[in-house]
Amino acid sequence: MSNPKVKINSIVNLSNDWYTLDKINFDYQTNNGTWQTQSRESYNRGDGAAILLYNPSNKTVILTKQFRMPSYLNENNDGMMIEVCAGLLDKNDPITCIIKEAEEETGYKISNPKKVFELYSTPGAVTEKIHYFIAEYTNDLKVSNGGGLEEEHEEIEVMELSFSKALEMISSGEICDAKTIILLQYAQIHKLI
């Protein structure tokens, strides 16, 4: 942190339960040179990784479906979300994380994920940076049924969909997860399928 226009005065921890919620009081120098005292809350859940598994021969993608409480609390009637495979880094590097998550969640053992970019999804409130990957899959890479880890209380449905159906599901609102839409659109723009 090296911005001379920002002086952090205090950081107060508000919650350290599932993840960390802090209140930061700071001074910020505006463009006209005056200083303003401001206060923001920042939620730190760690960084993550997400991957789109795609099969160009079959013109299919692998997505997951699982219950997401925050979406349920904000007008998602059943709380179920259709998403690309993703997970928190948990002290792993992004490539190690996404290879592990792909196998745990989808049952596909991939070895050569390609990183396409990293993004802050909600920089006004959440510190998380997501590392985005793509990888081709074939049926011979399937080593288990996937579904997530029981000890992490995961109950994940693995979905193999045609790429065209996945794109339609964005338009219909069935897919409304940002990381999933970003990677599906990346695949469309770069003509991966």
XYZ file of N, CA and C in Angstrom:
579
model
N 0.864 -1.175 0.000
C 0.000 0.000 0.000
C 0.901 1.225 0.000
N 0.870 1.931 -1.115
C 1.816 3.042 -1.256
C 1.182 4.290 -1.842
N -0.122 4.467 -1.664
C -0.783 5.649 -2.201
C -0.620 6.807 -1.217
N 0.108 7.889 -1.592
C 0.332 9.009 -0.683
C -0.954 9.796 -0.383
N -2.019 9.527 -1.117
C -3.287 10.224 -0.892
C -4.163 9.503 0.135
N -3.655 8.403 0.714
C -4.423 7.623 1.690
C -3.605 7.465 2.960
N -4.210 7.821 4.098
C -3.589 7.622 5.409
C -4.571 6.845 6.275
N -4.240 5.589 6.559
C -5.120 4.776 7.398
C -4.918 5.179 8.849
N -6.022 5.562 9.501
C -5.978 5.974 10.909
C -6.208 4.809 11.854
N -7.151 3.930 11.516
C -7.419 2.777 12.379
C -8.159 1.700 11.599
N -7.956 0.478 12.047
C -8.697 -0.672 11.533
C -9.270 -1.391 12.743
N -10.602 -1.492 12.766
C -11.290 -2.137 13.887
C -11.985 -3.387 13.362
N -11.672 -4.522 13.974
C -12.312 -5.767 13.566
C -13.737 -5.815 14.102
N -14.710 -6.014 13.205
C -16.117 -6.098 13.587
C -16.589 -7.540 13.712
N -15.975 -8.432 12.941
C -16.353 -9.843 12.990
C -15.191 -10.680 12.478
N -14.979 -11.795 13.123
C -13.946 -12.728 12.696
C -14.495 -14.146 12.839
N -15.671 -14.343 12.262
C -16.354 -15.621 12.408
C -16.039 -16.516 11.218
N -16.813 -16.416 10.168
C -16.571 -17.221 8.967
C -15.391 -16.630 8.206
N -15.442 -15.303 7.982
C -14.347 -14.550 7.388
C -14.161 -13.303 8.242
N -13.450 -12.288 7.741
C -13.125 -11.118 8.545
C -13.826 -9.878 8.008
N -14.494 -9.158 8.890
C -15.118 -7.886 8.545
C -14.445 -6.806 9.387
N -13.834 -5.833 8.723
C -13.130 -4.739 9.404
C -13.755 -3.403 9.042
N -13.664 -2.449 9.973
C -14.040 -1.063 9.706
C -12.751 -0.259 9.654
N -12.544 0.417 8.526
C -11.319 1.184 8.315
C -11.656 2.670 8.339
N -11.003 3.415 9.224
C -11.109 4.878 9.262
C -9.822 5.419 8.632
N -9.997 6.328 7.653
C -8.822 6.804 6.933
C -9.043 8.231 6.450
N -7.942 8.876 6.133
C -7.975 10.189 5.492
C -7.638 9.996 4.026
N -8.392 10.716 3.171
C -8.197 10.617 1.723
C -8.049 12.015 1.148
N -6.969 12.237 0.400
C -6.728 13.538 -0.212
C -7.442 13.611 -1.560
N -8.351 14.578 -1.697
C -9.112 14.731 -2.939
C -8.240 15.396 -4.005
N -8.759 15.456 -5.214
C -8.006 16.046 -6.329
C -7.702 17.525 -6.121
N -8.518 18.232 -5.323
C -8.237 19.660 -5.082
C -7.279 19.875 -3.912
N -6.759 18.774 -3.349
C -5.742 18.866 -2.304
C -6.272 18.815 -0.881
N -7.569 18.921 -0.681
C -8.115 18.855 0.685
C -8.185 17.402 1.145
N -8.160 17.235 2.464
C -8.226 15.902 3.060
C -9.615 15.665 3.620
N -10.151 14.489 3.365
C -11.441 14.077 3.914
C -11.216 12.863 4.814
N -11.907 12.839 5.943
C -11.900 11.644 6.781
C -13.071 10.772 6.354
N -12.775 9.518 6.071
C -13.800 8.588 5.603
C -13.753 7.298 6.412
N -14.815 6.523 6.302
C -14.909 5.246 6.991
C -15.556 4.239 6.047
N -14.976 3.052 5.945
C -15.524 1.990 5.098
C -15.410 0.660 5.834
N -16.319 -0.254 5.487
C -16.206 -1.627 5.963
C -15.625 -2.466 4.832
N -14.775 -3.417 5.189
C -14.116 -4.267 4.207
C -14.235 -5.721 4.657
N -14.777 -6.562 3.770
C -14.970 -7.979 4.057
C -13.848 -8.758 3.393
N -13.087 -9.509 4.198
C -11.952 -10.262 3.684
C -12.255 -11.747 3.799
N -12.472 -12.383 2.659
C -12.732 -13.817 2.638
C -11.615 -14.582 1.951
N -10.529 -13.886 1.617
C -9.432 -14.518 0.895
C -9.668 -14.454 -0.598
N -8.649 -14.791 -1.366
C -8.749 -14.796 -2.816
C -9.235 -16.154 -3.306
N -9.729 -16.188 -4.537
C -10.282 -17.421 -5.082
C -9.831 -17.686 -6.504
N -10.309 -18.804 -7.021
C -10.033 -19.190 -8.401
C -11.299 -19.819 -8.984
N -11.492 -19.615 -10.271
C -12.654 -20.165 -10.974
C -12.191 -20.703 -12.324
N -12.891 -21.737 -12.817
C -12.480 -22.338 -14.093
C -13.692 -22.745 -14.923
N -13.577 -22.505 -16.216
C -14.552 -23.021 -17.168
C -13.933 -24.239 -17.838
N -14.563 -25.396 -17.614
C -14.171 -26.618 -18.307
C -15.008 -26.706 -19.579
N -14.343 -26.863 -20.722
C -15.064 -26.874 -21.991
C -14.533 -27.977 -22.898
N -15.434 -28.506 -23.721
C -15.073 -29.548 -24.669
C -15.418 -29.043 -26.066
N -14.410 -28.621 -26.836
C -14.691 -28.047 -28.158
C -15.246 -29.060 -29.152
N -14.914 -30.339 -29.009
C -15.428 -31.356 -29.928
C -16.920 -31.575 -29.736
N -17.329 -31.684 -28.471
C -18.750 -31.924 -28.161
C -19.541 -30.631 -28.021
N -18.829 -29.498 -28.000
C -19.456 -28.181 -27.814
C -20.233 -28.104 -26.495
N -19.568 -28.582 -25.421
C -20.187 -28.620 -24.095
C -19.302 -27.943 -23.059
N -19.910 -27.615 -21.928
C -19.206 -27.054 -20.776
C -19.667 -27.802 -19.524
N -18.830 -27.773 -18.500
C -19.179 -28.351 -17.209
C -19.449 -27.200 -16.244
N -20.642 -27.191 -15.663
C -21.019 -26.209 -14.645
C -21.465 -26.950 -13.397
N -21.629 -26.220 -12.322
C -22.080 -26.807 -11.064
C -23.342 -26.090 -10.607
N -24.077 -26.758 -9.729
C -25.278 -26.157 -9.154
C -25.265 -26.458 -7.663
N -25.406 -25.386 -6.859
C -25.423 -25.572 -5.415
C -26.166 -24.440 -4.730
N -26.522 -24.675 -3.469
C -27.257 -23.685 -2.676
C -26.304 -22.596 -2.202
N -26.730 -21.332 -2.353
C -25.950 -20.171 -1.908
C -26.840 -19.285 -1.040
N -26.611 -19.312 0.275
C -27.450 -18.570 1.213
C -27.540 -17.075 0.907
N -26.435 -16.363 0.643
C -26.578 -14.928 0.372
C -27.507 -14.621 -0.804
N -27.469 -15.451 -1.852
C -28.376 -15.215 -2.976
C -29.826 -15.495 -2.561
N -30.018 -16.492 -1.706
C -31.352 -16.832 -1.203
C -31.947 -15.655 -0.426
N -31.093 -14.950 0.314
C -31.538 -13.796 1.101
C -31.830 -12.580 0.226
N -31.400 -12.629 -1.037
C -31.592 -11.492 -1.938
C -32.360 -11.908 -3.196
N -33.550 -12.425 -2.996
C -34.530 -12.678 -4.054
C -34.232 -13.852 -4.976
N -33.304 -14.740 -4.634
C -33.123 -15.980 -5.385
C -34.021 -17.008 -4.696
N -35.174 -17.270 -5.281
C -36.257 -18.003 -4.605
C -35.859 -19.325 -3.981
N -35.031 -20.116 -4.651
C -34.633 -21.396 -4.058
C -33.179 -21.396 -3.582
N -32.454 -20.322 -3.835
C -31.072 -20.209 -3.389
C -30.076 -21.009 -4.212
N -30.544 -21.696 -5.241
C -29.639 -22.506 -6.065
C -28.979 -21.622 -7.126
N -27.686 -21.830 -7.316
C -26.917 -21.057 -8.290
C -26.185 -22.014 -9.238
N -26.234 -21.696 -10.522
C -25.473 -22.435 -11.526
C -24.192 -21.644 -11.768
N -23.063 -22.325 -11.586
C -21.773 -21.637 -11.589
C -20.694 -22.478 -12.255
N -19.604 -21.820 -12.626
C -18.387 -22.539 -12.974
C -17.802 -23.078 -11.682
N -16.952 -24.051 -11.792
C -16.234 -24.583 -10.634
C -15.355 -23.479 -10.055
N -15.366 -23.337 -8.723
C -14.578 -22.280 -8.087
C -14.311 -22.633 -6.626
N -13.324 -21.953 -6.051
C -13.037 -22.152 -4.638
C -12.037 -21.139 -4.138
N -11.907 -21.088 -2.816
C -10.932 -20.200 -2.189
C -9.535 -20.807 -2.271
N -8.525 -19.954 -2.352
C -7.150 -20.425 -2.468
C -6.691 -21.197 -1.241
N -7.119 -20.771 -0.050
C -6.745 -21.475 1.192
C -5.252 -21.790 1.264
N -4.410 -20.782 1.118
C -2.948 -20.892 1.206
C -2.308 -21.594 0.019
N -3.102 -22.012 -0.967
C -2.540 -22.613 -2.186
C -2.315 -21.527 -3.227
N -1.462 -21.815 -4.199
C -1.349 -20.922 -5.342
C -2.583 -21.160 -6.216
N -2.937 -20.218 -7.092
C -4.168 -20.345 -7.876
C -4.253 -21.612 -8.729
N -3.154 -22.037 -9.344
C -3.201 -23.234 -10.198
C -3.447 -24.490 -9.361
N -2.738 -24.630 -8.248
C -2.949 -25.781 -7.366
C -4.391 -25.813 -6.882
N -4.898 -24.646 -6.503
C -6.274 -24.546 -6.018
C -7.262 -25.012 -7.070
N -7.152 -24.510 -8.290
C -8.187 -24.791 -9.285
C -8.118 -26.229 -9.777
N -6.942 -26.822 -9.813
C -6.835 -28.247 -10.162
C -7.531 -29.090 -9.106
N -7.301 -28.758 -7.833
C -7.926 -29.479 -6.712
C -9.439 -29.288 -6.719
N -9.892 -28.042 -6.895
C -11.333 -27.755 -6.892
C -12.040 -28.436 -8.056
N -11.416 -28.444 -9.233
C -12.040 -29.083 -10.396
C -12.301 -30.560 -10.119
N -11.337 -31.237 -9.523
C -11.528 -32.659 -9.234
C -12.565 -32.873 -8.132
N -12.486 -32.079 -7.044
C -13.439 -32.233 -5.942
C -14.870 -31.936 -6.373
N -15.058 -30.850 -7.120
C -16.411 -30.416 -7.457
C -16.987 -31.118 -8.685
N -16.174 -31.322 -9.720
C -16.717 -31.850 -10.978
C -16.325 -33.294 -11.262
N -15.261 -33.779 -10.611
C -14.786 -35.132 -10.868
C -13.807 -35.235 -12.019
N -13.435 -34.102 -12.633
C -12.485 -34.111 -13.743
C -11.095 -33.767 -13.233
N -10.119 -34.620 -13.577
C -8.727 -34.397 -13.176
C -8.016 -33.693 -14.331
N -7.881 -32.384 -14.198
C -7.226 -31.588 -15.240
C -5.777 -31.337 -14.843
N -4.936 -31.058 -15.829
C -3.531 -30.826 -15.506
C -2.977 -29.536 -16.087
N -3.641 -28.968 -17.085
C -3.080 -27.784 -17.744
C -4.075 -26.624 -17.813
N -4.526 -26.116 -16.674
C -5.430 -24.964 -16.765
C -4.681 -23.738 -17.274
N -5.370 -22.933 -18.067
C -4.765 -21.706 -18.594
C -5.392 -20.514 -17.880
N -4.548 -19.703 -17.237
C -5.051 -18.499 -16.574
C -5.310 -17.432 -17.634
N -6.520 -16.830 -17.567
C -6.860 -15.817 -18.562
C -6.855 -14.409 -17.989
N -7.132 -14.254 -16.692
C -7.031 -12.954 -16.032
C -7.376 -13.105 -14.561
N -7.237 -12.010 -13.820
C -7.682 -11.960 -12.424
C -8.448 -10.663 -12.228
N -9.533 -10.754 -11.456
C -10.441 -9.620 -11.293
C -10.889 -9.461 -9.846
N -11.152 -8.210 -9.470
C -11.849 -7.907 -8.218
C -13.329 -7.828 -8.571
N -14.151 -8.641 -7.943
C -15.574 -8.674 -8.295
C -16.381 -7.557 -7.647
N -16.102 -7.257 -6.395
C -16.851 -6.239 -5.654
C -15.865 -5.388 -4.860
N -15.047 -4.566 -5.539
C -13.955 -3.867 -4.860
C -14.391 -2.794 -3.872
N -15.651 -2.411 -3.895
C -16.123 -1.420 -2.933
C -16.379 -1.987 -1.546
N -16.428 -3.321 -1.421
C -16.760 -3.911 -0.130
C -15.984 -5.186 0.203
N -15.484 -5.876 -0.806
C -14.863 -7.185 -0.603
C -13.439 -7.171 -1.152
N -12.483 -7.702 -0.380
C -11.078 -7.706 -0.798
C -10.768 -8.773 -1.848
N -11.621 -9.752 -2.011
C -11.352 -10.916 -2.847
C -10.979 -10.574 -4.287
N -9.901 -11.223 -4.738
C -9.485 -11.198 -6.136
C -9.648 -12.631 -6.641
N -10.316 -12.795 -7.794
C -10.534 -14.125 -8.347
C -9.618 -14.324 -9.552
N -8.940 -15.459 -9.572
C -8.077 -15.862 -10.680
C -8.929 -16.732 -11.606
N -9.056 -16.329 -12.863
C -9.928 -17.004 -13.826
C -9.120 -17.910 -14.746
N -9.614 -19.146 -14.913
C -8.938 -20.150 -15.728
C -9.910 -20.778 -16.719
N -9.341 -21.391 -17.748
C -10.085 -22.240 -18.670
C -9.282 -23.518 -18.843
N -9.967 -24.603 -19.192
C -9.279 -25.866 -19.501
C -10.213 -26.740 -20.319
N -9.634 -27.422 -21.285
C -10.400 -28.395 -22.045
C -10.573 -29.653 -21.198
N -11.702 -30.313 -21.375
C -11.918 -31.594 -20.711
C -12.392 -32.608 -21.740
N -12.132 -33.869 -21.445
C -12.640 -34.983 -22.240
C -13.143 -36.030 -21.256
N -13.926 -36.966 -21.743
C -14.511 -37.983 -20.862
C -13.458 -38.807 -20.141
N -12.288 -39.006 -20.753
C -11.255 -39.821 -20.102
C -10.604 -39.109 -18.914
N -10.881 -37.826 -18.715
C -10.366 -37.103 -17.548
C -11.295 -37.242 -16.333
N -12.442 -37.880 -16.516
C -13.414 -38.058 -15.430
C -12.916 -39.172 -14.506
N -12.603 -38.817 -13.238
C -12.068 -39.795 -12.285
C -13.028 -40.078 -11.132
N -14.076 -39.252 -10.985
C -15.072 -39.471 -9.932
C -16.354 -38.741 -10.304
N -17.356 -38.860 -9.445
C -18.622 -38.156 -9.685
C -18.563 -36.688 -9.280
N -17.494 -36.281 -8.577
C -17.426 -34.899 -8.097
C -18.455 -34.675 -7.001
N -18.982 -33.480 -6.923
C -20.009 -33.182 -5.931
C -19.520 -32.444 -4.700
N -18.212 -32.219 -4.593
C -17.676 -31.480 -3.457
C -17.291 -32.386 -2.307
N -16.860 -31.741 -1.221
C -16.411 -32.475 -0.045
C -17.469 -32.464 1.050
N -17.770 -33.625 1.575
C -18.777 -33.736 2.633
C -18.366 -32.936 3.870
N -17.064 -32.963 4.220
C -16.603 -32.237 5.420
C -16.727 -30.725 5.262
N -16.850 -30.250 4.027
C -17.083 -28.824 3.785
C -18.568 -28.539 3.571
N -19.401 -29.546 3.842
C -20.861 -29.434 3.712
C -21.270 -29.043 2.301
N -20.531 -29.564 1.321
C -20.839 -29.269 -0.075
C -21.760 -30.348 -0.632
N -22.749 -29.904 -1.358
C -23.647 -30.805 -2.077
C -23.828 -30.187 -3.457
N -22.948 -30.576 -4.367
C -22.830 -29.916 -5.661
C -23.310 -30.859 -6.767
N -24.223 -30.353 -7.575
C -24.669 -31.091 -8.752
C -23.770 -30.702 -9.926
N -23.237 -31.689 -10.617
C -22.396 -31.448 -11.785
C -23.293 -31.467 -13.017
N -23.155 -30.438 -13.850
C -24.000 -30.288 -15.027
C -23.134 -30.199 -16.281
N -23.390 -31.065 -17.246
C -22.748 -30.938 -18.552
C -23.810 -30.389 -19.499
N -23.554 -29.215 -20.033
C -24.523 -28.528 -20.888
C -23.896 -28.191 -22.229
N -24.738 -28.103 -23.246
C -24.226 -27.585 -24.508
C -23.863 -26.118 -24.283
N -22.845 -25.668 -24.985
C -22.414 -24.287 -24.847
C -23.543 -23.337 -25.225
N -24.285 -23.668 -26.280
C -25.387 -22.798 -26.703
C -26.468 -22.723 -25.622
N -26.750 -23.842 -24.950
C -27.743 -23.831 -23.862
C -27.248 -22.955 -22.711
N -25.975 -23.043 -22.357
C -25.424 -22.218 -21.280
C -25.576 -20.733 -21.607
N -25.313 -20.357 -22.859
C -25.472 -18.958 -23.256
C -26.937 -18.528 -23.172
N -27.855 -19.413 -23.574
C -29.287 -19.112 -23.450
C -29.684 -18.905 -21.998
N -29.072 -19.665 -21.095
C -29.395 -19.580 -19.666
C -28.943 -18.252 -19.056
N -27.978 -17.597 -19.678
C -27.614 -16.244 -19.245
C -28.761 -15.304 -19.594
N -29.241 -15.388 -20.827
C -30.330 -14.506 -21.279
C -31.612 -14.734 -20.499
N -31.880 -15.984 -20.130
C -33.119 -16.295 -19.409
C -33.019 -15.967 -17.917
N -31.802 -15.716 -17.433
C -31.609 -15.429 -16.011
C -31.352 -16.668 -15.175
N -31.334 -17.850 -15.779
C -31.036 -19.079 -15.035
C -29.594 -19.083 -14.547
N -28.703 -18.493 -15.333
C -27.316 -18.295 -14.896
C -27.175 -16.811 -14.599
N -26.941 -16.500 -13.323
C -26.813 -15.088 -12.917
C -25.611 -14.872 -11.998
N -24.642 -15.765 -12.097
C -23.401 -15.663 -11.335
C -22.355 -14.947 -12.192
N -21.740 -13.902 -11.646
C -20.818 -13.066 -12.424
C -19.633 -13.848 -12.980
N -18.968 -14.645 -12.164
C -17.774 -15.342 -12.647
C -18.116 -16.320 -13.771
N -19.302 -16.909 -13.699
C -19.736 -17.846 -14.727
C -20.022 -17.117 -16.036
N -20.739 -16.020 -15.947
C -21.043 -15.230 -17.138
C -19.754 -14.701 -17.764
N -18.836 -14.238 -16.948
C -17.559 -13.725 -17.458
C -16.818 -14.803 -18.253
N -16.725 -16.013 -17.697
C -15.989 -17.068 -18.387
C -16.736 -17.600 -19.608
N -18.055 -17.681 -19.555
C -18.815 -18.101 -20.736
C -18.671 -17.069 -21.861
N -18.709 -15.801 -21.510
C -18.526 -14.767 -22.529
C -17.094 -14.758 -23.062
N -16.123 -15.042 -22.191
C -14.739 -15.166 -22.646
C -14.648 -16.266 -23.707
N -15.272 -17.408 -23.416
C -15.258 -18.531 -24.356
C -15.916 -18.148 -25.681
N -17.000 -17.389 -25.607
C -17.707 -16.970 -26.819
C -16.847 -15.982 -27.630
N -16.276 -14.986 -26.962
C -15.464 -13.969 -27.635
C -14.247 -14.607 -28.315
N -13.620 -15.571 -27.619
C -12.397 -16.187 -28.132
C -12.666 -17.448 -28.954
N -13.948 -17.712 -29.201
C -14.353 -18.833 -30.062
C -13.703 -20.153 -29.625
N -13.767 -20.427 -28.329
C -13.196 -21.671 -27.804
C -14.028 -22.881 -28.182
N -15.330 -22.636 -28.390
C -16.260 -23.732 -28.663
C -16.979 -23.454 -29.974
